[in-house]
Every structure is written in structure tokens, then in C-alpha cells.
Amino acid sequence: MSFDPAFFWDALLRPSGPFLEGLWRTVYISVLAQFLAVIIGLGVALMRRSRRRWVTAVAGFYIWILRGTPLLVQLVLVYNGMAAAEIYSFSDVTLLGVTVTGVFQAALVTLAVNESAYMAEIIRAGIDSVGKGQTEAALAIGMTPRSAMRWIILPQALRFIVPPLGNNFNAMMKTTSILSVIGVDELFLNTQAISSTTFRTFEVFIVAALYYLMLTTLWSFVQAWIEGRLSASAGVSRPPTIRQRLFGGGRAVVRAEAP
């Protein structure tokens, strides 16, 4: 079957309802999972910095397990494995008139927990990048360790946390395609359904690839803006340009500091 340009351009410029629904679901499940991952990751990162060895060991084991096993295996274990072992079965729930399917719950939990292991290390590295003198100065003026972390350390650590966090979020939007194995009707699964009914596999999946590319490119602009604001407020080297982010090459421009 030859390539059909008319079908391709129609699918690209006038995507069907199911295709757009899958695209939207890919976006909001990525955002929700990343939000939860940052919260969980912050807790695990603080555990990793605890003075109690058993707390550090638990956090380290958590990160080791999640980073050392494939996300696909974790997804099947959470949704299918837990139900088969009669540990927990995800079922549809209704919240404020909105029905949240069991597969969506399992997908969200798995993505968030898996990503939290990476966020924990990113946040821990960001906190460690802030000089110890900042903590000592905060404690010296009467702040508690918790207040110092919240108001002094974390705001400064953001500049180191945001770039890898943004890169991980970009990767997550593409990783959502594996959710199709448990029946989450995101972009990839809906594209498969359209391909099955139209028999235009090549054209349909090129369109899907272009929409994934659009999502990651748009996020690159957002990430560049956020990093630029953080760098400007700190008076440090500028982050990579959009061209450098998308195509590579070049170096960050160092901001000249006043004597």
C-alpha cells in the first residue's frame, strides 16, 4: 500500500476526536505524575540526607529498586500483578462527578513512583550544590533546620534542580506510550486504534510522532524560559539557547558580573 499524502495531511491538520483525546490524556497524566513525583522525591531526598542510617538505607533501597527495574515491568506488576496476588485491585472511582478509571490510577501511581526515584537524586544533588555556609548562616540567625531548608536552601537549589527535572519531564511525555499495554487510551493507543480501522499505519504513526515532537519542543521553550528567569535572578551563566537544546552544540553564555 503506497503512501497517501492526502490522508496524511488531513490527519495532521485535522486530527480526529479520539486522537486529540489521547493527546490531551498524554499531557495531563504526564503533568500529574511529575507533580506527584516531585513531592515524593523531595521526601525521599530528605530521607537520604538524614543522620539516621536506617532512614538513609530505606531511601537508598527505594531508589535502587525503582531505578534498577524497567518501568514496563513495574507497570504490569502494579496493575496486573497486585490484582493476581489479591493484594490490591484498581477499580473505577468517581470523584466530584468525574470517573477515574482503574487503569488510569495504576498508570499514574506507577509513573509517579518510578519518576520519584530520579527526582530524589536530582533534588538531593541540587540541595548539596548549595554551600553549607548558607545553612550555617540561617541557623546562626535563629532559623530552625526545617525553616532554613524551606526558605533558604530549596529556593537556591531550584537553579540546579530545574534543568534535569525539565529533561525528565520531557522524557516522561514520550514514556507514556508504554501505558498502552494496560489499556490507557493515551496518544499511542488511540493511534493504534486509528491505524487498525484505516489501515494507514505509516501515515498515522508519522502524525503521532510529529505530535510527540510538538509536545517536547513546546516544553523546551517553557523550560528555557524558566531556566532563564532563575539564572537572571541569580546573576549566573545563561542556560543553553533553544537552538542548542533542540539541535545540540554551542556553549552557555557567561553573564558578565559587575566588579
Tab-separated table of C-alpha atoms in Angstrom:
chain	number	residue	atom	x	y	z
A	1	MET	CA	0.000	0.000	0.000
A	2	SER	CA	1.550	3.292	-1.103
A	3	PHE	CA	1.877	6.423	0.997
A	4	ASP	CA	-1.272	8.572	0.823
A	5	PRO	CA	-0.296	12.274	1.078
A	6	ALA	CA	-3.920	13.454	1.192
A	7	PHE	CA	-4.719	11.182	4.140
A	8	PHE	CA	-1.503	12.200	5.905
A	9	TRP	CA	-2.131	15.943	5.667
A	10	ASP	CA	-5.755	15.547	6.659
A	11	ALA	CA	-4.786	13.502	9.737
A	12	LEU	CA	-2.077	16.007	10.630
A	13	LEU	CA	-4.055	19.217	10.201
A	14	ARG	CA	-7.497	17.899	11.165
A	15	PRO	CA	-6.890	15.185	13.756
A	16	SER	CA	-9.858	13.118	14.849
A	17	GLY	CA	-11.576	13.384	18.211
A	18	PRO	CA	-10.044	10.168	19.627
A	19	PHE	CA	-6.581	11.324	18.529
A	20	LEU	CA	-6.979	14.657	20.333
A	21	GLU	CA	-8.370	12.925	23.409
A	22	GLY	CA	-5.308	10.702	23.508
A	23	LEU	CA	-3.042	13.724	23.076
A	24	TRP	CA	-4.730	15.571	25.926
A	25	ARG	CA	-4.581	12.489	28.170
A	26	THR	CA	-0.860	12.145	27.464
A	27	VAL	CA	-0.318	15.728	28.580
A	28	TYR	CA	-2.297	15.705	31.799
A	29	ILE	CA	-1.144	12.303	33.006
A	30	SER	CA	2.440	13.495	32.484
A	31	VAL	CA	1.813	16.695	34.444
A	32	LEU	CA	0.048	14.917	37.304
A	33	ALA	CA	2.675	12.172	37.520
A	34	GLN	CA	5.526	14.694	37.502
A	35	PHE	CA	3.856	16.792	40.199
A	36	LEU	CA	3.433	13.756	42.462
A	37	ALA	CA	6.950	12.566	41.664
A	38	VAL	CA	8.462	15.860	42.802
A	39	ILE	CA	6.578	15.718	46.113
A	40	ILE	CA	7.528	12.089	46.779
A	41	GLY	CA	11.063	12.680	45.522
A	42	LEU	CA	11.541	15.609	47.895
A	43	GLY	CA	10.611	13.394	50.833
A	44	VAL	CA	12.964	10.632	49.704
A	45	ALA	CA	15.770	13.156	49.083
A	46	LEU	CA	15.432	14.483	52.637
A	47	MET	CA	15.484	10.903	53.914
A	48	ARG	CA	18.726	10.346	52.005
A	49	ARG	CA	20.252	13.279	53.902
A	50	SER	CA	19.077	12.034	57.299
A	51	ARG	CA	21.583	11.384	60.066
A	52	ARG	CA	19.808	8.157	60.925
A	53	ARG	CA	21.441	5.366	58.990
A	54	TRP	CA	18.321	3.211	58.760
A	55	VAL	CA	16.362	6.091	57.195
A	56	THR	CA	19.130	6.639	54.663
A	57	ALA	CA	19.215	2.903	53.941
A	58	VAL	CA	15.448	2.740	53.320
A	59	ALA	CA	15.622	5.699	50.923
A	60	GLY	CA	18.618	4.200	49.142
A	61	PHE	CA	16.845	0.848	48.752
A	62	TYR	CA	13.751	2.612	47.362
A	63	ILE	CA	15.839	4.406	44.740
A	64	TRP	CA	17.846	1.284	43.904
A	65	ILE	CA	14.766	-0.847	43.253
A	66	LEU	CA	12.898	1.711	41.149
A	67	ARG	CA	15.857	2.832	39.065
A	68	GLY	CA	17.129	-0.693	38.572
A	69	THR	CA	13.964	-2.279	37.173
A	70	PRO	CA	12.148	-1.442	33.899
A	71	LEU	CA	9.146	0.842	34.111
A	72	LEU	CA	7.163	-1.586	31.953
A	73	VAL	CA	7.711	-4.386	34.472
A	74	GLN	CA	6.690	-2.090	37.326
A	75	LEU	CA	3.539	-1.094	35.442
A	76	VAL	CA	2.447	-4.687	34.865
A	77	LEU	CA	3.233	-5.627	38.468
A	78	VAL	CA	1.201	-2.722	39.845
A	79	TYR	CA	-1.850	-3.236	37.654
A	80	ASN	CA	-1.922	-6.954	36.829
A	81	GLY	CA	0.401	-8.490	39.407
A	82	MET	CA	-1.143	-6.941	42.506
A	83	ALA	CA	-4.620	-7.952	41.341
A	84	ALA	CA	-3.488	-11.528	40.581
A	85	ALA	CA	-1.851	-11.801	44.005
A	86	GLU	CA	-5.033	-10.397	45.603
A	87	ILE	CA	-3.053	-7.556	47.189
A	88	TYR	CA	-4.961	-4.681	45.618
A	89	SER	CA	-7.127	-4.299	42.552
A	90	PHE	CA	-7.553	-0.894	40.941
A	91	SER	CA	-11.211	-0.181	40.230
A	92	ASP	CA	-13.028	2.829	38.826
A	93	VAL	CA	-13.810	5.592	41.313
A	94	THR	CA	-15.889	8.758	40.997
A	95	LEU	CA	-14.537	11.995	42.422
A	96	LEU	CA	-16.601	15.191	42.207
A	97	GLY	CA	-18.619	13.720	39.383
A	98	VAL	CA	-15.550	12.636	37.416
A	99	THR	CA	-14.914	8.921	36.909
A	100	VAL	CA	-11.260	7.907	37.250
A	101	THR	CA	-10.658	4.509	35.707
A	102	GLY	CA	-8.609	1.817	37.405
A	103	VAL	CA	-6.050	1.700	34.601
A	104	PHE	CA	-5.544	5.459	34.866
A	105	GLN	CA	-4.975	5.190	38.624
A	106	ALA	CA	-2.446	2.381	38.156
A	107	ALA	CA	-0.652	4.296	35.398
A	108	LEU	CA	-0.480	7.492	37.455
A	109	VAL	CA	0.810	5.716	40.561
A	110	THR	CA	3.440	3.768	38.625
A	111	LEU	CA	4.717	6.767	36.685
A	112	ALA	CA	4.844	8.969	39.784
A	113	VAL	CA	6.602	6.393	41.967
A	114	ASN	CA	9.109	5.466	39.263
A	115	GLU	CA	9.905	9.092	38.479
A	116	SER	CA	10.187	9.957	42.193
A	117	ALA	CA	13.334	7.830	42.446
A	118	TYR	CA	15.012	10.004	39.812
A	119	MET	CA	13.614	13.186	41.339
A	120	ALA	CA	15.015	12.194	44.739
A	121	GLU	CA	18.554	12.068	43.377
A	122	ILE	CA	18.087	15.267	41.379
A	123	ILE	CA	16.752	17.154	44.396
A	124	ARG	CA	19.432	15.748	46.700
A	125	ALA	CA	22.156	16.816	44.273
A	126	GLY	CA	20.554	20.260	43.983
A	127	ILE	CA	20.468	20.699	47.755
A	128	ASP	CA	24.082	19.546	48.078
A	129	SER	CA	25.081	22.132	45.450
A	130	VAL	CA	24.131	24.941	47.817
A	131	GLY	CA	27.074	25.885	50.021
A	132	LYS	CA	26.991	24.657	53.624
A	133	GLY	CA	27.633	28.210	54.709
A	134	GLN	CA	24.053	29.082	53.728
A	135	THR	CA	22.668	26.582	56.228
A	136	GLU	CA	25.087	27.661	58.924
A	137	ALA	CA	24.168	31.315	58.408
A	138	ALA	CA	20.445	30.524	58.591
A	139	LEU	CA	20.886	28.563	61.810
A	140	ALA	CA	23.062	31.323	63.238
A	141	ILE	CA	20.235	33.863	62.945
A	142	GLY	CA	17.835	31.569	64.795
A	143	MET	CA	16.114	29.668	61.997
A	144	THR	CA	15.212	26.042	62.560
A	145	PRO	CA	16.679	23.416	60.192
A	146	ARG	CA	13.228	22.986	58.613
A	147	SER	CA	12.796	26.732	58.050
A	148	ALA	CA	16.318	27.015	56.670
A	149	MET	CA	15.612	24.242	54.197
A	150	ARG	CA	12.294	25.750	53.123
A	151	TRP	CA	13.239	29.415	52.845
A	152	ILE	CA	16.993	29.419	52.196
A	153	ILE	CA	18.269	26.140	50.739
A	154	LEU	CA	15.470	24.935	48.435
A	155	PRO	CA	14.954	28.296	46.656
A	156	GLN	CA	18.671	28.398	45.814
A	157	ALA	CA	18.705	24.719	44.863
A	158	LEU	CA	15.974	25.275	42.275
A	159	ARG	CA	18.511	26.596	39.790
A	160	PHE	CA	20.282	23.228	39.890
A	161	ILE	CA	17.103	21.137	40.081
A	162	VAL	CA	15.040	22.624	37.243
A	163	PRO	CA	17.234	21.648	34.230
A	164	PRO	CA	17.351	17.874	34.918
A	165	LEU	CA	13.757	17.941	36.181
A	166	GLY	CA	12.641	19.501	32.915
A	167	ASN	CA	14.586	16.954	30.896
A	168	ASN	CA	12.974	14.114	32.842
A	169	PHE	CA	9.524	15.575	32.258
A	170	ASN	CA	10.238	15.741	28.544
A	171	ALA	CA	11.191	12.074	28.631
A	172	MET	CA	8.059	11.189	30.609
A	173	MET	CA	5.757	12.597	27.934
A	174	LYS	CA	7.277	10.121	25.499
A	175	THR	CA	7.358	7.294	28.037
A	176	THR	CA	3.577	7.486	28.489
A	177	SER	CA	3.322	5.465	25.267
A	178	ILE	CA	4.015	2.260	27.251
A	179	LEU	CA	0.801	2.810	29.214
A	180	SER	CA	-0.985	1.330	26.223
A	181	VAL	CA	-0.042	-2.171	27.441
A	182	ILE	CA	-2.584	-1.919	30.279
A	183	GLY	CA	-5.204	-0.153	28.168
A	184	VAL	CA	-4.737	3.536	28.989
A	185	ASP	CA	-6.153	5.314	25.956
A	186	GLU	CA	-3.369	7.848	25.572
A	187	LEU	CA	-1.928	9.072	22.284
A	188	PHE	CA	-0.150	5.859	21.294
A	189	LEU	CA	-3.058	3.500	21.987
A	190	ASN	CA	-5.547	5.742	20.211
A	191	THR	CA	-3.160	5.976	17.271
A	192	GLN	CA	-3.051	2.188	17.138
A	193	ALA	CA	-6.849	2.089	17.082
A	194	ILE	CA	-6.986	4.600	14.213
A	195	SER	CA	-4.361	2.597	12.340
A	196	SER	CA	-6.409	-0.586	12.743
A	197	THR	CA	-9.529	0.995	11.280
A	198	THR	CA	-7.919	2.951	8.443
A	199	PHE	CA	-5.053	0.568	7.533
A	200	ARG	CA	-2.848	3.645	7.118
A	201	THR	CA	-0.217	2.662	9.681
A	202	PHE	CA	2.699	4.601	8.221
A	203	GLU	CA	0.810	7.863	7.797
A	204	VAL	CA	-0.935	7.677	11.178
A	205	PHE	CA	2.194	6.943	13.174
A	206	ILE	CA	4.164	9.685	11.427
A	207	VAL	CA	1.418	12.060	12.546
A	208	ALA	CA	1.689	10.699	16.101
A	209	ALA	CA	5.469	11.150	16.030
A	210	LEU	CA	5.071	14.756	14.908
A	211	TYR	CA	2.632	15.491	17.726
A	212	TYR	CA	5.019	13.955	20.272
A	213	LEU	CA	7.726	16.146	18.767
A	214	MET	CA	5.454	19.172	19.115
A	215	LEU	CA	4.873	18.427	22.816
A	216	THR	CA	8.564	18.042	23.623
A	217	THR	CA	9.503	21.128	21.600
A	218	LEU	CA	6.890	23.294	23.314
A	219	TRP	CA	8.144	22.114	26.689
A	220	SER	CA	11.708	23.016	25.653
A	221	PHE	CA	10.557	26.624	25.204
A	222	VAL	CA	8.861	26.608	28.617
A	223	GLN	CA	11.905	25.077	30.275
A	224	ALA	CA	14.232	27.597	28.618
A	225	TRP	CA	12.081	30.452	29.932
A	226	ILE	CA	12.060	29.063	33.478
A	227	GLU	CA	15.802	28.460	33.496
A	228	GLY	CA	16.409	31.909	32.056
A	229	ARG	CA	14.433	33.560	34.844
A	230	LEU	CA	16.262	31.568	37.520
A	231	SER	CA	19.671	32.320	36.006
A	232	ALA	CA	18.876	36.019	35.639
A	233	SER	CA	17.770	36.310	39.264
A	234	ALA	CA	20.962	34.583	40.414
A	235	GLY	CA	23.216	36.556	38.064
A	236	VAL	CA	24.937	33.449	36.729
A	237	SER	CA	25.651	31.942	33.314
A	238	ARG	CA	22.754	31.819	30.917
A	239	PRO	CA	21.200	28.436	30.141
A	240	PRO	CA	21.502	26.851	26.676
A	241	THR	CA	19.537	28.541	23.912
A	242	ILE	CA	16.555	26.915	22.220
A	243	ARG	CA	18.728	26.028	19.229
A	244	GLN	CA	21.263	24.341	21.486
A	245	ARG	CA	18.511	22.446	23.311
A	246	LEU	CA	16.893	21.138	20.150
A	247	PHE	CA	19.911	20.547	17.924
A	248	GLY	CA	22.907	20.494	20.291
A	249	GLY	CA	26.199	22.340	20.038
A	250	GLY	CA	27.419	25.618	21.438
A	251	ARG	CA	28.089	26.651	24.992
A	252	ALA	CA	26.182	28.585	27.584
A	253	VAL	CA	26.986	32.298	27.566
A	254	VAL	CA	28.513	33.549	30.796
A	255	ARG	CA	26.966	36.687	32.208
A	256	ALA	CA	29.479	39.406	32.928
A	257	GLU	CA	29.430	40.338	36.612
A	258	ALA	CA	29.991	43.819	37.857
A	259	PRO	CA	33.269	44.307	39.787
